[in-house]
Amino acid sequence: MRRYFVTTFGCQMNAHDSERIKGMLEELGLGEAQSPDDADVVVFNTCTIREKPDTKLAAHLGEAGARKRERPDTVVAVGGCYAEAQRERIFSLYPQVDVAFGPGTIGHLAEWLGAGGEGVARGAWGTGEERTFAATLPAHRERRFQAWVQISMGCNSVCSYCIVPAVRGREVSRRPGEIIAEIASLADSGVREVTLLGQNVNSYGRDLGTDFARLLREVDAIDGIERIRFTSPHPKDFRRPVIEAMAECAAVCEHAHLPLQSGSTRVLKEMRRTYSRDRYLRLVDEMRAAIPDLALTTDLIVGFPGETEDDFRETLSAVEEAGFDGAFTFVYSPRAGTEAAARTDQIPDDVKRDRIERLVEVVQRVAAERNASRVGAVEEVLVEGASRTDPLLLSGRTRRNTTVNFAGDAHVGDLVAVRIERATSTSLAGAQAVVYAV
Ligand code: 5AD
Ligand code: SF4
């Protein structure tokens, strides 16, 4: 049997797309290899949001090239955002690559890999051609009880630092009927938690005359779906009806990942985020008032061109004011072709490094305080498997999306009650409680 191996970089949308890539390859009769060394077809599903994933990919492709020299019939395919961004140059940069494809053209993988018996069609197919929802393709899902669900593709925002709109194209919403049918069938097969995915989930539906709040309510009504998550919303589109749907729908989790990017209104303006620090913080107040116990996480960038020490301090104070439960913190990375990359007032690396260290300290302190306040509480945890740090413990996540490592006796996919005993900045620890059955 021929075997494949898929390596995934980047965001949850790529994790979703990789499950579809695997599903397609399995439909072609390939089996999953244990490592790229045993694979006849190696696929890289790439990311290009910052420079780091680009360099990581270069190392992986170097190894793939070496294997291909030993076994010339190995097929090397590169998909995702880097492939899309570099489609003109990919074969001169990496001659070992046979097939390149963008995030919107995964459905053609079978033709390119020669499923019709014509051999591998070497070439690049970008998102510019014709885009289809990867969601409609067969899937090889990693988890029986959790699933990613794509609700839209592309992004209509114009954030001046971001390459995504250029590689993923204009936003298109998936038909609500298709989304609901997919989730209903996932529920029938034992899925209890879905994460709705889009580059900007709460602008969902504008092109179809519907909206995200309505979609949340429809998903909430599906039997068997006990947890609904979504990522990522844009603060500019987070309106009252979505907050109300979050507050009223029993299955919608008390967690929002709400990317702030900077705490300085001046920098936000130059980032073209279209909200101010005050408007963001007002939104947080409104959400907290409507959804008691809300967990809030965010994305933050330091070292955006022209960012002053004062601007940066506003990001630090915004972390305190918003009281984030966690944050992904990034050093600004110039991406060719974006507005911010062309600016001449780039911040020196040592300043960026100093700022990210100071930011991480504040984020960790605030998150540790938030987690410490859970000690003594009993939380509902969806069991995901053995703990990574101690195989004798179980691990899962609360509705607020915090990882909990705990002593207990439960199966993967169970919802259990856990009494929280200890907290760090990134996780909780405790023991399964027998006080009540969930
Ligand atoms: N440099 C650093 N971080 C970036 N992000 C997006 N583009 C860049 C960039 N050029 C971050 C943002 C976004 C997250 C997915 O990645 O914080 O929300
Ligand atoms: Fe990376 Fe953005 Fe593409 Fe996701 S959408 S893979 S984060 S570049």
Coordinates of C-alpha atoms and ligand atoms in Angstrom, one line a residue:
M1 CA 0.0 0.0 0.0
R2 CA 1.2 3.5 -0.8
R3 CA 1.5 5.8 2.2
Y4 CA 1.2 9.5 2.9
F5 CA 2.4 11.9 5.6
V6 CA 1.0 15.4 6.2
T7 CA 2.9 18.0 8.2
T8 CA 0.7 21.0 9.4
F9 CA 1.8 24.5 10.2
G10 CA -0.2 27.5 11.3
C11 CA -3.7 28.0 12.5
Q12 CA -6.8 25.9 13.2
M13 CA -8.0 26.5 9.7
N14 CA -4.9 24.6 8.5
A15 CA -5.6 21.9 11.1
H16 CA -9.1 21.6 9.5
D17 CA -7.7 21.6 6.0
S18 CA -5.1 18.9 6.8
E19 CA -7.9 16.6 8.0
R20 CA -9.5 17.1 4.5
I21 CA -6.1 16.5 2.7
K22 CA -5.8 13.3 4.7
G23 CA -9.4 12.3 3.8
M24 CA -8.7 12.9 0.1
L25 CA -5.5 10.8 0.2
E26 CA -7.3 8.0 1.9
E27 CA -10.0 8.0 -0.7
L28 CA -7.2 7.5 -3.2
G29 CA -6.3 4.4 -1.3
L30 CA -3.3 5.7 0.5
G31 CA -2.7 4.8 4.1
E32 CA -1.1 7.1 6.8
A33 CA 2.6 6.6 7.3
Q34 CA 4.2 6.8 10.8
S35 CA 6.8 9.3 9.7
P36 CA 7.7 11.2 6.5
D37 CA 10.6 8.6 6.0
D38 CA 8.0 5.9 5.3
A39 CA 5.8 8.0 3.0
D40 CA 5.4 7.9 -0.8
V41 CA 3.5 11.1 -0.7
V42 CA 4.6 13.9 1.7
V43 CA 2.4 16.9 2.0
F44 CA 3.3 20.2 3.8
N45 CA 0.3 22.3 4.7
T46 CA 2.0 25.7 5.2
C47 CA 1.6 29.0 6.9
T48 CA 3.1 32.4 6.0
I49 CA 1.8 34.7 8.7
R50 CA 5.2 35.4 10.1
E51 CA 8.7 34.7 8.9
K52 CA 9.3 31.8 11.4
P53 CA 7.0 29.3 9.7
D54 CA 8.7 30.1 6.4
T55 CA 12.1 29.2 7.8
K56 CA 10.8 26.0 9.5
L57 CA 9.3 24.9 6.2
A58 CA 12.7 25.4 4.4
A59 CA 14.3 22.9 6.8
H60 CA 11.5 20.4 6.3
L61 CA 11.7 20.7 2.5
G62 CA 15.5 20.2 2.7
E63 CA 14.9 16.8 4.4
A64 CA 12.2 16.0 1.9
G65 CA 14.6 16.8 -0.9
A66 CA 17.3 14.4 0.6
R67 CA 14.7 11.6 0.8
K68 CA 13.6 12.2 -2.7
R69 CA 17.2 11.8 -4.0
E70 CA 17.2 8.3 -2.4
R71 CA 13.7 7.5 -3.6
P72 CA 13.0 9.6 -6.7
D73 CA 9.4 8.4 -6.9
T74 CA 8.5 10.2 -3.7
V75 CA 5.9 12.9 -4.3
V76 CA 6.4 16.2 -2.5
A77 CA 3.3 18.5 -2.3
V78 CA 3.1 21.9 -0.7
G79 CA -0.2 23.4 0.2
G80 CA -1.6 26.3 2.3
C81 CA -0.7 29.9 2.6
Y82 CA 3.0 29.8 1.9
A83 CA 2.4 27.9 -1.3
E84 CA -0.2 30.4 -2.3
A85 CA 2.0 33.4 -1.6
Q86 CA 5.0 31.9 -3.3
R87 CA 3.3 30.1 -6.2
E88 CA 5.3 32.0 -8.8
R89 CA 8.6 31.1 -7.3
I90 CA 8.1 27.8 -5.4
F91 CA 9.6 25.5 -8.1
S92 CA 12.8 27.6 -8.5
L93 CA 13.1 28.0 -4.7
Y94 CA 12.5 24.3 -4.1
P95 CA 13.0 22.0 -7.2
Q96 CA 12.1 19.0 -5.0
V97 CA 8.4 20.2 -5.0
D98 CA 6.1 18.4 -7.4
V99 CA 2.8 20.0 -6.7
A100 CA 1.8 23.3 -5.0
F101 CA -1.7 24.3 -4.2
G102 CA -3.4 27.1 -2.3
P103 CA -5.9 26.8 0.6
G104 CA -8.9 27.0 -1.8
T105 CA -8.0 24.3 -4.2
I106 CA -7.4 21.2 -2.0
G107 CA -10.3 19.4 -3.9
H108 CA -8.1 19.0 -6.9
L109 CA -5.4 17.0 -5.1
A110 CA -6.6 13.7 -6.6
E111 CA -6.2 14.9 -10.2
W112 CA -2.7 16.3 -9.5
L113 CA -1.5 13.2 -7.8
G114 CA -2.4 11.2 -10.9
A115 CA -5.5 9.4 -9.5
G116 CA -6.6 8.8 -13.1
G117 CA -3.4 6.9 -13.8
E118 CA -1.7 9.7 -15.7
G119 CA 1.1 10.2 -13.2
V120 CA 1.8 13.3 -11.1
A121 CA 0.8 16.6 -12.8
R122 CA 3.6 18.9 -11.8
G123 CA 2.5 22.4 -11.3
A124 CA 1.0 25.1 -9.0
W125 CA -2.7 25.8 -8.5
G126 CA -3.5 28.9 -6.6
T127 CA -6.5 30.3 -4.9
G128 CA -6.8 32.8 -7.8
E129 CA -8.3 30.0 -10.0
E130 CA -11.5 28.8 -8.4
R131 CA -12.0 28.4 -4.6
T132 CA -14.1 25.7 -3.0
F133 CA -14.8 25.0 0.7
A134 CA -12.4 22.3 1.9
A135 CA -15.3 21.5 4.3
T136 CA -17.1 19.7 1.5
L137 CA -14.3 17.1 1.1
P138 CA -14.0 13.8 2.9
A139 CA -12.3 14.1 6.3
H140 CA -9.9 12.0 8.4
R141 CA -10.7 13.5 11.8
E142 CA -8.1 13.3 14.6
R143 CA -10.7 13.3 17.4
R144 CA -13.9 11.3 17.6
F145 CA -15.8 13.8 19.9
Q146 CA -14.4 17.2 18.7
A147 CA -14.5 18.7 15.2
W148 CA -13.6 21.8 13.3
V149 CA -16.3 23.2 11.1
Q150 CA -15.5 25.8 8.4
I151 CA -18.1 28.5 8.1
S152 CA -16.4 30.9 5.8
M153 CA -13.2 31.4 3.7
G154 CA -11.2 34.5 3.0
C155 CA -11.0 37.8 4.8
N156 CA -12.3 41.3 3.8
S157 CA -10.2 43.2 6.4
V158 CA -7.2 45.2 5.4
C159 CA -5.0 45.0 8.5
S160 CA -1.8 46.7 7.4
Y161 CA 0.5 44.0 8.9
C162 CA -1.3 40.9 7.6
I163 CA -0.7 38.7 4.6
V164 CA -3.9 36.6 5.0
P165 CA -6.3 38.7 2.8
A166 CA -3.7 38.4 0.0
V167 CA -3.4 34.7 0.2
R168 CA -6.9 33.6 1.3
G169 CA -8.9 36.0 -0.9
R170 CA -12.2 37.8 -0.4
E171 CA -14.6 36.5 2.3
V172 CA -17.2 34.0 1.2
S173 CA -19.7 32.5 3.7
R174 CA -20.7 28.8 3.5
R175 CA -24.4 28.2 3.2
P176 CA -26.0 27.8 6.7
G177 CA -27.9 24.7 5.6
E178 CA -24.7 23.0 4.6
I179 CA -23.1 23.9 8.0
I180 CA -26.0 22.7 10.0
A181 CA -26.2 19.4 8.0
E182 CA -22.5 18.8 8.6
I183 CA -22.8 19.5 12.3
A184 CA -25.9 17.3 12.7
S185 CA -24.1 14.4 11.0
L186 CA -21.1 15.0 13.3
A187 CA -23.4 14.9 16.3
D188 CA -24.8 11.6 15.1
S189 CA -21.3 10.2 14.9
G190 CA -20.5 11.1 18.5
V191 CA -19.1 14.7 18.3
R192 CA -19.9 16.8 21.4
E193 CA -17.8 19.9 20.7
V194 CA -17.5 21.9 17.5
T195 CA -15.3 24.9 16.8
L196 CA -16.7 27.1 14.1
L197 CA -13.8 28.4 11.9
G198 CA -13.4 31.5 9.8
Q199 CA -10.9 34.3 9.4
N200 CA -13.5 36.7 10.8
V201 CA -16.4 34.6 12.1
N202 CA -18.7 37.4 13.1
S203 CA -18.9 38.9 9.7
Y204 CA -20.3 35.5 8.7
G205 CA -23.4 35.6 6.5
R206 CA -23.4 39.2 5.3
D207 CA -23.1 37.9 1.7
L208 CA -26.0 35.5 2.3
G209 CA -28.5 37.7 4.1
T210 CA -28.0 36.0 7.5
D211 CA -25.6 36.5 10.4
F212 CA -23.4 34.8 13.0
A213 CA -25.8 35.2 15.9
R214 CA -28.4 33.3 14.0
L215 CA -26.0 30.6 13.1
L216 CA -24.9 30.2 16.7
R217 CA -28.6 29.7 17.7
E218 CA -29.1 27.1 15.0
V219 CA -26.1 25.1 16.0
D220 CA -27.1 25.4 19.6
A221 CA -30.4 23.7 18.7
I222 CA -28.7 20.5 17.3
D223 CA -29.1 17.6 19.7
G224 CA -25.9 16.1 21.0
I225 CA -23.7 19.2 20.5
E226 CA -22.8 20.2 24.0
R227 CA -20.0 22.7 23.4
I228 CA -19.8 25.4 20.7
R229 CA -16.6 27.4 20.2
F230 CA -15.6 29.8 17.4
T231 CA -12.4 31.5 16.2
S232 CA -11.6 34.2 15.4
P233 CA -14.0 37.0 15.8
H234 CA -13.0 40.6 14.8
P235 CA -13.8 43.2 17.6
K236 CA -15.2 45.6 15.0
D237 CA -18.0 43.1 14.1
F238 CA -18.8 41.8 17.6
R239 CA -22.3 43.2 18.0
R240 CA -25.1 42.9 20.6
P241 CA -26.9 40.0 18.9
V242 CA -23.8 37.8 19.1
I243 CA -23.3 38.6 22.7
E244 CA -26.9 37.8 23.4
A245 CA -26.6 34.5 21.6
M246 CA -23.6 33.6 23.6
A247 CA -25.4 34.5 26.8
E248 CA -28.6 32.6 26.0
C249 CA -27.3 29.5 24.1
A250 CA -26.5 26.7 26.6
A251 CA -24.0 25.1 24.4
V252 CA -22.0 28.2 23.5
C253 CA -18.9 28.2 25.7
E254 CA -18.1 31.1 28.0
H255 CA -14.9 32.0 26.1
A256 CA -14.1 34.5 23.4
H257 CA -10.7 34.8 21.6
L258 CA -10.8 38.5 20.8
P259 CA -7.6 39.7 19.1
L260 CA -6.7 43.2 20.4
Q261 CA -3.3 43.4 18.6
S262 CA -2.3 46.7 20.4
G263 CA -3.5 48.7 23.3
S264 CA -2.6 52.0 21.6
T265 CA -5.4 53.7 19.7
R266 CA -2.7 55.4 17.5
V267 CA -1.1 52.1 16.6
L268 CA -4.6 50.4 16.1
K269 CA -5.4 53.1 13.6
E270 CA -2.2 52.5 11.6
M271 CA -2.9 48.8 11.8
R272 CA -6.3 49.6 10.2
R273 CA -8.1 47.7 12.9
T274 CA -11.0 50.2 12.8
Y275 CA -11.6 50.2 16.6
S276 CA -9.9 52.2 19.4
R277 CA -8.6 51.0 22.7
D278 CA -11.7 52.5 24.4
R279 CA -14.1 50.8 22.1
Y280 CA -12.4 47.5 22.6
L281 CA -12.5 47.9 26.4
R282 CA -16.1 48.9 26.3
L283 CA -16.9 45.8 24.3
V284 CA -15.2 43.7 26.9
D285 CA -17.3 45.4 29.7
E286 CA -20.5 44.7 27.7
M287 CA -19.5 41.0 27.2
R288 CA -18.6 40.5 30.8
A289 CA -21.9 42.1 31.9
A290 CA -23.9 39.7 29.7
I291 CA -21.8 36.6 30.1
P292 CA -20.8 36.0 33.7
D293 CA -17.7 33.9 34.1
L294 CA -16.5 34.8 30.5
A295 CA -12.9 33.8 29.7
L296 CA -11.2 36.2 27.3
T297 CA -8.0 35.5 25.3
T298 CA -6.3 37.6 22.7
D299 CA -3.6 38.1 20.2
L300 CA -1.0 40.9 20.7
I301 CA 1.8 42.2 18.4
V302 CA 4.8 44.2 19.7
G303 CA 7.2 46.2 17.5
F304 CA 4.7 47.3 14.8
P305 CA 6.5 50.1 12.7
G306 CA 6.6 53.4 14.6
E307 CA 5.5 51.8 17.9
T308 CA 6.9 54.0 20.7
E309 CA 7.6 53.1 24.3
D310 CA 4.4 54.9 25.3
D311 CA 2.4 53.0 22.7
F312 CA 3.8 49.7 24.0
R313 CA 3.0 50.7 27.7
E314 CA -0.6 51.1 26.5
T315 CA -0.6 47.5 25.4
L316 CA 0.7 46.5 28.8
S317 CA -2.0 48.4 30.6
A318 CA -4.7 47.1 28.3
V319 CA -3.7 43.6 29.3
E320 CA -4.3 44.5 32.9
E321 CA -7.5 46.4 32.2
A322 CA -9.1 43.7 30.0
G323 CA -7.9 41.0 32.4
F324 CA -7.0 38.5 29.7
D325 CA -7.0 34.8 30.7
G326 CA -4.3 34.2 28.1
A327 CA -2.7 35.8 25.0
F328 CA -0.7 34.8 22.0
T329 CA 2.1 37.3 21.8
F330 CA 3.9 38.0 18.6
V331 CA 6.9 40.1 17.5
Y332 CA 5.9 42.0 14.4
S333 CA 7.2 40.3 11.3
P334 CA 7.3 42.3 8.0
R335 CA 5.5 40.4 5.2
A336 CA 6.4 41.3 1.7
G337 CA 3.5 43.1 -0.1
T338 CA 1.8 44.4 3.0
E339 CA 1.4 48.1 3.8
A340 CA 3.3 48.0 7.1
A341 CA 6.3 46.1 5.6
A342 CA 6.9 49.1 3.3
R343 CA 7.3 51.5 6.1
T344 CA 10.7 53.0 6.9
D345 CA 10.2 53.3 10.6
Q346 CA 10.7 49.6 11.4
I347 CA 11.5 48.8 15.1
P348 CA 15.0 47.4 15.8
D349 CA 15.2 43.7 16.8
D350 CA 16.6 44.4 20.3
V351 CA 13.7 46.7 21.1
K352 CA 11.2 44.2 19.8
R353 CA 12.8 41.5 21.9
D354 CA 12.8 43.6 25.1
R355 CA 9.1 44.5 24.6
I356 CA 8.0 40.9 24.0
E357 CA 9.8 39.8 27.2
R358 CA 8.1 42.5 29.2
L359 CA 4.7 41.7 27.6
V360 CA 4.9 38.0 28.3
E361 CA 5.7 38.7 31.9
V362 CA 2.5 40.9 32.3
V363 CA 0.4 38.4 30.3
Q364 CA 1.6 35.5 32.5
R365 CA 1.0 37.4 35.7
V366 CA -2.5 38.4 34.8
A367 CA -3.4 34.9 33.5
A368 CA -2.0 33.3 36.7
E369 CA -4.2 35.6 38.8
R370 CA -7.2 34.7 36.7
N371 CA -6.5 31.0 36.9
A372 CA -5.8 31.2 40.7
S373 CA -9.3 32.5 41.2
R374 CA -10.7 29.1 40.0
V375 CA -9.0 27.1 42.8
G376 CA -11.8 25.5 44.9
A377 CA -14.3 25.6 42.1
V378 CA -15.8 22.5 40.4
E379 CA -15.4 22.7 36.6
E380 CA -17.0 20.7 33.8
V381 CA -14.1 19.2 31.8
L382 CA -14.2 17.4 28.4
V383 CA -11.6 14.6 28.6
E384 CA -9.1 14.7 25.8
G385 CA -6.7 12.0 26.8
A386 CA -3.7 11.4 29.1
S387 CA -1.9 14.4 30.4
R388 CA 1.2 15.4 28.4
T389 CA 3.3 16.0 31.6
D390 CA 2.2 12.9 33.6
P391 CA 0.7 9.9 31.8
L392 CA -1.0 8.8 35.1
L393 CA -3.2 11.9 34.9
L394 CA -6.0 12.8 32.5
S395 CA -6.2 16.0 30.6
G396 CA -9.1 18.0 29.2
R397 CA -10.5 21.5 28.9
T398 CA -13.1 23.5 30.8
R399 CA -15.8 25.4 29.0
R400 CA -13.6 28.5 29.5
N401 CA -11.0 26.6 27.4
T402 CA -8.4 26.2 30.2
T403 CA -6.4 23.0 30.2
V404 CA -6.9 20.9 33.4
N405 CA -4.7 18.0 34.4
F406 CA -6.4 15.8 36.9
A407 CA -6.5 12.5 38.7
G408 CA -9.6 10.6 37.8
D409 CA -11.2 7.6 36.1
A410 CA -12.9 8.6 32.8
H411 CA -12.8 7.9 29.1
V412 CA -11.7 10.2 26.3
G413 CA -14.8 12.2 25.2
D414 CA -16.5 12.1 28.7
L415 CA -17.7 15.2 30.4
V416 CA -16.7 15.1 34.0
A417 CA -16.7 17.3 37.1
V418 CA -13.2 18.3 38.4
R419 CA -12.4 20.0 41.6
I420 CA -9.7 22.6 40.9
E421 CA -6.8 22.4 43.4
R422 CA -3.9 24.3 41.9
A423 CA -3.3 26.8 39.1
T424 CA -0.4 28.1 36.9
S425 CA -0.6 30.8 34.2
T426 CA -1.5 28.3 31.5
S427 CA -3.3 25.4 33.2
L428 CA -5.2 24.1 36.2
A429 CA -4.8 20.9 38.2
G430 CA -7.2 19.0 40.3
A431 CA -9.1 15.8 40.9
Q432 CA -12.3 14.3 39.5
A433 CA -15.1 15.2 41.8
V434 CA -17.9 12.8 42.7
V435 CA -20.2 15.5 43.9
Y436 CA -22.5 15.5 40.9
A437 CA -22.8 13.8 37.5
V438 CA -22.5 16.1 34.5
Ligands
5AD1 N1 3.6 39.9 12.4 C1 3.4 39.4 13.6 N2 2.2 38.9 14.0 C2 1.2 38.8 13.0 N3 -0.1 38.4 13.1 C3 -0.6 38.6 11.9 N4 0.3 39.1 11.0 C4 1.4 39.3 11.7 C5 2.7 39.9 11.4 N5 3.0 40.3 10.2 C6 -0.7 37.9 14.3 C7 -1.9 38.6 14.7 C8 -3.0 37.7 14.3 C9 -2.4 36.3 14.6 C10 -3.1 35.2 13.9 O1 -1.1 36.5 14.1 O2 -1.9 38.8 16.1 O3 -4.2 37.9 15.1
SF4_2 FE1 -1.1 30.9 8.7 FE2 -2.9 32.8 8.4 FE3 -2.7 31.0 6.6 FE4 -3.7 30.4 9.0 S1 -4.6 31.8 7.5 S2 -2.2 29.2 7.8 S3 -2.3 31.7 10.3 S4 -1.1 32.5 7.1

